[in-house]
C-alpha cells in the first residue's frame, strides 16, 4: 500500500497556485514549435565574451571573498554599484535602503511573507503579472482589481478601491507591464502618488522591463514620486543573465527591516559570486554597452510582430503598441475564447499564452492573448503570426 502525506500539507501549501505559464512552456518544447509564449530573454543577449573578462576581474579583485558567505543585505560592492545604477533612473538610494535577493520573484514572495495575513486584500491591475499572483497566493490573500486602460491603472478607480476596501498593499508593474506592455503615464504616476500618500497606502512597484525602451522618453519610477509609500523591486535578469538570479529592492525602513529578517531565515544571503559578477558588469561599463545591443536586437522583432499583426489578424482584433518591454497584448471580440485558439495554434506549431491566466477572474480575459517577440527572429515572427491569423479565421 502506497503511503500518502496529503494530510501533512499546510493550509498555505494548499493555497499555492500552479504556474500555468510554466506548464505551457512544456508544450512549447516540442520539436518545431514556434514559441511566442515565454517572457524569456534571447540567449544572443547574454554577454558571454564579456563574462570571460569579468570573471577574471572578479577573481583578481575579490578572490576568496567572492566565494564566501556574505551579508544578508547584499555584497557591499554590489550595493554600491546599485546605488549608481538606480540614480540614473532618478531613484535616490543608499546601501541602507537596499536589499539583494535571489531574483525579483524572491522579493515578491518575501513581501508576501511579511505583509499578508490570510484574508488580507491586495489590489492589482487587471490583468496582472502571474508570477506575483503565484507568490502572493500562497499566503492566502483576497484580491481586488483596479480598473485599467491603455495608460495603466485609472487613478479614480484606485481611489474608489482604497476608500471602499481595507487594502494591505497595491501591486503594480508600472513600465511595459507584464502582460499588456502598458506604461503608466507620468501624469497618472503623479496622481497615483498623491492618492497613496493621502491614504497612507503601500505600493509594490515591480520594474523588470524599464531598461528595454525602444522609443519615446524614459519615465521616472513611481517610487520617485512617493518614496515613503513605495517598495521598488527590480532585477538584472533582462539586461545581464537571468540564470544568475539577481533581484533587489529599495524599501521604506520598516519594510526593509522585516524583509531583512525574513531573508535571514530563508537563505542567509544571495549568491556572493553572482553579485560580484554583476558588480563588475555595472562598474566596468559593460551594462552601458550591453543594453543598447539588447534594444537593437529586440526593437526590430517587436516592429515585425506589430506589422505582422496588422497584416494577418482580423480587423475586429486590437492590440497595444508599447514603447518597449517584451510583450504584445492582443484582444479579440467578446465571443472569442483564446484558449481554444491556443490549442488549435499548437497543432500548427505556434504557441502563445492565453490572457485569461493573468486575471483574478479568468472569465474576464477569455478573448485576450499575450505574445512574446524576444526569442524569435523577424522571419519566424512573420511565419508564426500568419499561421495564428489562419487559425483565428478558421482557414
Coordinates of C-alpha atoms in Angstrom, one line a residue:
X1 CA 0.0 0.0 0.0
X2 CA 1.4 3.4 -1.0
X3 CA 1.5 5.9 1.8
X4 CA 0.4 9.4 1.1
X5 CA 1.1 12.6 3.0
X6 CA -1.7 15.0 1.9
X7 CA -2.8 15.3 5.5
X8 CA 0.5 16.9 6.3
X9 CA 0.3 19.7 3.9
X10 CA -0.3 23.1 5.4
X11 CA -3.2 25.4 4.6
X12 CA -0.7 27.7 3.0
X13 CA 0.6 25.0 0.7
X14 CA -2.9 24.1 -0.4
X15 CA -3.4 27.7 -1.4
X16 CA -0.5 27.7 -3.8
X17 CA -1.4 28.2 -7.5
X18 CA 0.3 26.2 -10.2
X19 CA 2.2 28.5 -12.6
X20 CA 0.3 27.9 -15.8
X21 CA 2.9 29.5 -18.0
X22 CA 5.5 27.0 -16.8
X23 CA 3.1 24.3 -17.8
X24 CA 2.5 25.9 -21.2
X25 CA 6.3 26.0 -21.7
X26 CA 6.3 22.2 -21.5
X27 CA 4.2 22.2 -24.7
X28 CA 6.4 24.7 -26.5
X29 CA 9.5 22.5 -26.1
X30 CA 8.0 20.2 -28.7
X31 CA 10.2 19.9 -31.9
X32 CA 9.4 22.6 -34.5
X33 CA 7.3 24.7 -32.1
X34 CA 7.5 28.5 -32.6
X35 CA 7.1 29.9 -29.1
X36 CA 5.6 33.3 -28.6
X37 CA 4.8 32.2 -25.1
X38 CA 7.6 32.7 -22.5
X39 CA 8.9 36.0 -21.2
X40 CA 12.4 34.8 -21.7
X41 CA 15.4 36.9 -22.8
X42 CA 17.1 35.9 -26.1
X43 CA 20.3 33.9 -25.5
X44 CA 22.0 36.1 -28.0
X45 CA 21.8 38.9 -25.4
X46 CA 23.9 37.2 -22.8
X47 CA 27.3 38.8 -22.6
X48 CA 29.4 35.6 -22.8
X49 CA 32.6 37.1 -24.2
X50 CA 32.5 39.9 -21.7
X51 CA 32.0 37.4 -18.9
X52 CA 35.4 35.9 -19.6
X53 CA 36.9 39.2 -18.7
X54 CA 34.5 39.9 -15.9
X55 CA 35.2 36.5 -14.3
X56 CA 39.0 37.2 -14.3
X57 CA 38.4 40.6 -12.8
X58 CA 36.2 39.2 -10.0
X59 CA 38.8 36.6 -9.1
X60 CA 41.7 39.1 -9.2
X61 CA 39.8 41.8 -7.3
X62 CA 37.9 39.8 -4.7
X63 CA 39.5 36.4 -4.6
X64 CA 38.1 34.1 -1.9
X65 CA 35.8 36.9 -0.6
X66 CA 33.5 36.3 -3.7
X67 CA 33.3 32.6 -2.8
X68 CA 32.5 33.1 0.9
X69 CA 29.3 33.5 2.9
X70 CA 28.3 37.2 2.9
X71 CA 26.0 39.7 4.5
X72 CA 22.2 39.2 4.3
X73 CA 21.8 42.7 2.9
X74 CA 24.0 42.1 -0.1
X75 CA 27.6 42.1 -1.3
X76 CA 28.8 45.6 -0.3
X77 CA 30.4 46.5 -3.7
X78 CA 27.2 45.4 -5.5
X79 CA 25.1 47.5 -3.2
X80 CA 27.3 50.5 -4.0
X81 CA 27.1 49.7 -7.8
X82 CA 23.3 49.5 -7.5
X83 CA 23.2 53.0 -5.9
X84 CA 24.7 54.5 -9.0
X85 CA 22.6 52.3 -11.4
X86 CA 19.4 53.4 -9.6
X87 CA 20.5 57.1 -9.6
X88 CA 20.3 57.0 -13.4
X89 CA 16.6 56.1 -13.0
X90 CA 16.1 59.0 -10.6
X91 CA 15.9 56.9 -7.5
X92 CA 17.8 58.3 -4.6
X93 CA 19.0 55.3 -2.5
X94 CA 21.9 54.2 -0.4
X95 CA 23.0 50.8 0.8
X96 CA 20.8 51.3 3.9
X97 CA 17.7 51.2 1.7
X98 CA 18.7 48.3 -0.5
X99 CA 18.4 44.5 -0.2
X100 CA 19.6 41.9 -2.7
X101 CA 17.6 38.7 -3.4
X102 CA 17.8 35.6 -5.5
X103 CA 15.7 37.1 -8.3
X104 CA 12.9 39.6 -8.0
X105 CA 10.5 36.7 -7.6
X106 CA 12.1 36.1 -4.2
X107 CA 11.4 39.7 -3.3
X108 CA 7.7 39.3 -4.1
X109 CA 7.5 36.1 -2.1
X110 CA 9.2 37.6 0.9
X111 CA 7.0 40.7 0.8
X112 CA 4.0 38.3 0.8
X113 CA 5.5 36.5 3.8
X114 CA 5.9 39.7 5.9
X115 CA 2.8 41.6 4.9
X116 CA 0.0 39.2 4.2
X117 CA -2.2 37.7 6.8
X118 CA -4.8 35.2 5.4
X119 CA -7.8 37.1 4.2
X120 CA -5.9 40.4 3.6
X121 CA -6.9 42.2 0.4
X122 CA -4.3 43.1 -2.3
X123 CA -5.2 45.5 -5.1
X124 CA -4.0 44.5 -8.5
X125 CA -4.1 45.8 -12.1
X126 CA -6.4 43.6 -14.2
X127 CA -4.7 41.7 -15.9
X128 CA -1.6 41.4 -13.7
X129 CA 1.7 39.5 -13.6
X130 CA 1.0 35.8 -13.0
X131 CA 4.2 35.3 -11.1
X132 CA 3.2 37.9 -8.5
X133 CA -0.2 36.3 -8.1
X134 CA 1.5 32.9 -7.6
X135 CA 3.9 34.4 -5.0
X136 CA 1.2 36.2 -3.0
X137 CA -1.5 33.4 -3.2
X138 CA 0.5 31.0 -1.0
X139 CA -0.1 33.5 1.8
X140 CA -3.9 33.2 1.3
X141 CA -5.0 36.8 0.5
X142 CA -8.1 38.1 -1.3
X143 CA -7.7 40.2 -4.4
X144 CA -9.5 43.3 -5.8
X145 CA -8.9 44.6 -9.3
X146 CA -8.2 48.2 -10.2
X147 CA -9.6 49.4 -13.5
X148 CA -7.0 50.0 -16.3
X149 CA -6.9 51.4 -19.8
X150 CA -4.1 51.9 -22.3
X151 CA -2.3 54.4 -19.9
X152 CA -2.3 51.9 -17.0
X153 CA -4.4 51.9 -13.9
X154 CA -7.1 54.6 -13.6
X155 CA -6.4 56.8 -10.6
X156 CA -10.1 57.4 -9.9
X157 CA -10.6 53.6 -9.7
X158 CA -7.7 53.2 -7.4
X159 CA -9.1 55.8 -5.1
X160 CA -12.5 54.1 -5.1
X161 CA -10.9 50.8 -4.2
X162 CA -8.9 52.3 -1.3
X163 CA -12.0 54.1 0.0
X164 CA -14.2 51.0 -0.1
X165 CA -11.8 48.2 0.9
X166 CA -9.1 47.8 3.6
X167 CA -6.2 47.1 1.1
X168 CA -3.0 45.7 2.6
X169 CA -1.0 46.9 -0.5
X170 CA -1.2 47.6 -4.2
X171 CA 0.9 45.7 -6.7
X172 CA 1.8 47.4 -10.0
X173 CA 4.1 46.8 -12.9
X174 CA 4.3 50.4 -14.0
X175 CA 6.5 50.3 -17.1
X176 CA 5.9 47.9 -20.0
X177 CA 3.6 45.9 -17.9
X178 CA 3.5 42.1 -18.0
X179 CA 1.3 41.0 -19.7
X180 CA -0.1 44.1 -21.5
X181 CA 3.0 46.1 -22.2
X182 CA 1.3 49.2 -20.9
X183 CA 3.1 52.0 -19.2
X184 CA 1.6 54.2 -16.5
X185 CA 1.9 57.7 -17.8
X186 CA 3.8 60.4 -15.9
X187 CA 0.6 62.3 -15.2
X188 CA -1.0 59.2 -13.7
X189 CA 2.1 58.5 -11.7
X190 CA 1.7 61.8 -10.1
X191 CA -2.0 61.2 -9.4
X192 CA -1.3 57.7 -8.0
X193 CA 1.5 59.1 -5.8
X194 CA -0.8 61.8 -4.4
X195 CA -3.5 59.2 -3.7
X196 CA -1.3 56.7 -1.9
X197 CA 0.3 59.5 0.2
X198 CA -3.1 60.9 1.1
X199 CA -4.4 57.4 2.0
X200 CA -1.1 56.2 3.6
X201 CA -1.2 53.2 1.2
X202 CA 1.7 51.0 0.2
X203 CA 2.6 50.2 -3.4
X204 CA 4.9 47.4 -4.6
X205 CA 6.3 48.7 -7.8
X206 CA 7.8 45.9 -10.0
X207 CA 10.1 47.2 -12.7
X208 CA 11.9 44.4 -14.6
X209 CA 11.5 45.9 -18.1
X210 CA 12.2 49.6 -17.7
X211 CA 15.6 49.4 -19.4
X212 CA 14.0 47.8 -22.5
X213 CA 12.8 51.0 -24.1
X214 CA 12.7 51.1 -28.0
X215 CA 11.2 54.6 -28.5
X216 CA 10.0 57.6 -26.5
X217 CA 11.4 59.1 -23.4
X218 CA 12.1 57.3 -20.1
X219 CA 9.5 57.6 -17.4
X220 CA 10.6 58.1 -13.8
X221 CA 9.6 55.2 -11.5
X222 CA 6.6 55.8 -9.3
X223 CA 9.0 55.4 -6.4
X224 CA 10.5 58.8 -7.2
X225 CA 7.1 60.5 -6.6
X226 CA 6.3 58.7 -3.3
X227 CA 9.5 57.1 -1.9
X228 CA 8.0 56.6 1.6
X229 CA 5.0 54.7 0.2
X230 CA 6.6 52.5 -2.5
X231 CA 8.7 49.4 -2.4
X232 CA 10.7 49.4 -5.7
X233 CA 11.5 46.0 -7.0
X234 CA 13.8 45.2 -10.0
X235 CA 16.2 42.7 -11.4
X236 CA 19.2 42.4 -13.7
X237 CA 17.7 39.3 -15.4
X238 CA 16.6 41.2 -18.5
X239 CA 19.8 43.1 -19.1
X240 CA 22.5 40.7 -17.8
X241 CA 21.8 37.0 -17.2
X242 CA 18.6 35.6 -15.7
X243 CA 20.3 32.4 -14.6
X244 CA 22.3 34.4 -12.1
X245 CA 19.0 35.2 -10.3
X246 CA 19.8 38.7 -9.0
X247 CA 16.9 40.9 -7.9
X248 CA 16.8 43.8 -5.5
X249 CA 14.5 46.2 -3.8
X250 CA 14.5 49.7 -2.3
X251 CA 12.1 49.8 0.6
X252 CA 10.9 52.2 3.4
X253 CA 12.9 51.5 6.6
X254 CA 10.3 49.4 8.4
X255 CA 9.5 47.2 5.4
X256 CA 13.3 46.8 4.7
X257 CA 13.9 45.7 8.3
X258 CA 11.3 42.9 8.1
X259 CA 12.4 41.8 4.6
X260 CA 15.9 41.5 6.1
X261 CA 14.7 39.4 9.0
X262 CA 12.7 37.1 6.7
X263 CA 15.6 36.7 4.3
X264 CA 17.9 35.7 7.1
X265 CA 15.6 32.8 7.9
X266 CA 15.1 31.8 4.3
X267 CA 18.5 31.7 2.6
X268 CA 21.0 33.7 4.8
X269 CA 22.2 35.7 1.7
X270 CA 22.2 35.9 -2.0
X271 CA 24.9 34.2 -4.2
X272 CA 28.1 36.2 -3.5
X273 CA 29.8 35.3 -6.7
X274 CA 26.9 36.3 -8.8
X275 CA 26.8 39.6 -7.0
X276 CA 30.5 40.1 -7.7
X277 CA 30.0 39.4 -11.4
X278 CA 27.1 41.9 -11.5
X279 CA 29.3 44.5 -9.7
X280 CA 31.9 44.4 -12.4
X281 CA 29.2 44.3 -15.1
X282 CA 27.9 47.6 -13.9
X283 CA 31.1 49.3 -12.7
X284 CA 33.2 48.2 -15.6
X285 CA 30.8 49.9 -18.0
X286 CA 29.6 46.7 -19.6
X287 CA 26.0 47.4 -18.9
X288 CA 26.1 50.7 -20.8
X289 CA 27.2 48.9 -23.9
X290 CA 25.0 45.8 -23.4
X291 CA 21.6 47.4 -23.0
X292 CA 21.8 49.2 -26.5
X293 CA 22.7 45.9 -28.0
X294 CA 19.7 44.2 -26.5
X295 CA 17.5 47.0 -27.7
X296 CA 18.9 46.8 -31.2
X297 CA 18.0 43.1 -31.2
X298 CA 14.5 43.4 -29.8
X299 CA 13.2 46.6 -31.5
X300 CA 13.0 45.1 -35.0
X301 CA 11.4 42.0 -33.6
X302 CA 8.7 44.0 -31.9
X303 CA 8.2 46.0 -35.1
X304 CA 8.0 42.8 -37.1
X305 CA 5.3 41.5 -34.8
X306 CA 3.3 44.7 -34.9
X307 CA 3.4 44.8 -38.7
X308 CA 2.5 41.1 -39.0
X309 CA -0.5 41.5 -36.7
X310 CA -1.7 44.3 -38.9
X311 CA -1.4 42.1 -42.0
X312 CA -2.7 38.8 -40.7
X313 CA -5.2 39.3 -37.8
X314 CA -8.9 40.0 -38.4
X315 CA -10.0 43.6 -38.3
X316 CA -12.0 43.1 -35.1
X317 CA -8.9 42.3 -33.1
X318 CA -6.9 45.1 -31.4
X319 CA -3.5 45.2 -29.7
X320 CA -1.4 47.6 -27.7
X321 CA 1.7 49.0 -29.3
X322 CA 4.1 49.5 -26.3
X323 CA 7.3 51.6 -26.5
X324 CA 9.3 48.8 -25.0
X325 CA 9.3 45.6 -23.0
X326 CA 8.8 42.0 -24.1
X327 CA 5.1 41.6 -24.9
X328 CA 2.3 42.5 -27.2
X329 CA -1.2 42.2 -25.7
X330 CA -4.0 41.2 -28.2
X331 CA -7.7 41.4 -27.5
X332 CA -10.3 39.8 -29.7
X333 CA -14.1 40.4 -29.8
X334 CA -16.1 39.3 -26.7
X335 CA -17.2 35.9 -28.2
X336 CA -13.6 34.7 -28.8
X337 CA -12.0 32.1 -26.5
X338 CA -8.3 32.5 -26.8
X339 CA -7.6 29.2 -25.1
X340 CA -9.4 27.4 -27.8
X341 CA -7.3 29.3 -30.3
X342 CA -4.2 28.3 -28.4
X343 CA -4.8 24.6 -28.7
X344 CA -5.5 24.9 -32.4
X345 CA -2.4 27.1 -32.9
X346 CA -0.3 24.5 -31.1
X347 CA -1.4 21.9 -33.7
X348 CA 0.1 24.3 -36.2
X349 CA 3.3 24.6 -34.2
X350 CA 2.7 28.1 -32.8
X351 CA 2.3 28.8 -29.0
X352 CA 1.4 31.8 -27.0
X353 CA -0.2 32.4 -23.6
X354 CA -4.0 32.8 -23.3
X355 CA -4.6 36.0 -21.5
X356 CA -7.2 34.7 -19.1
X357 CA -4.4 33.3 -16.8
X358 CA -3.4 36.8 -15.9
X359 CA -6.8 37.7 -14.4
X360 CA -8.1 37.0 -10.9
X361 CA -11.4 36.1 -12.6
X362 CA -10.3 34.1 -15.7
X363 CA -13.6 34.7 -17.4
X364 CA -12.7 38.4 -17.7
X365 CA -9.8 37.6 -20.1
X366 CA -11.2 35.0 -22.4
X367 CA -10.7 36.9 -25.7
X368 CA -7.1 38.0 -24.8
X369 CA -3.6 36.7 -25.5
X370 CA 0.0 37.6 -24.7
X371 CA 2.6 37.3 -27.4
X372 CA 6.3 37.5 -26.8
X373 CA 8.7 38.5 -29.5
X374 CA 12.2 38.5 -27.9
X375 CA 13.3 34.9 -28.6
X376 CA 12.3 34.6 -32.3
X377 CA 13.7 36.4 -35.4
X378 CA 11.7 38.6 -37.7
X379 CA 11.1 36.0 -40.4
X380 CA 9.9 33.4 -37.8
X381 CA 7.6 36.0 -36.3
X382 CA 6.0 36.6 -39.7
X383 CA 5.5 32.9 -40.2
X384 CA 4.0 32.5 -36.7
X385 CA 1.6 35.4 -36.9
X386 CA 0.5 34.4 -40.4
X387 CA -0.3 30.9 -39.0
X388 CA -2.1 32.4 -36.0
X389 CA -4.2 34.5 -38.3
X390 CA -5.2 31.5 -40.3
X391 CA -6.2 29.6 -37.1
X392 CA -8.3 32.6 -35.9
X393 CA -10.1 32.9 -39.2
X394 CA -10.5 29.1 -39.4
X395 CA -8.8 28.8 -42.8

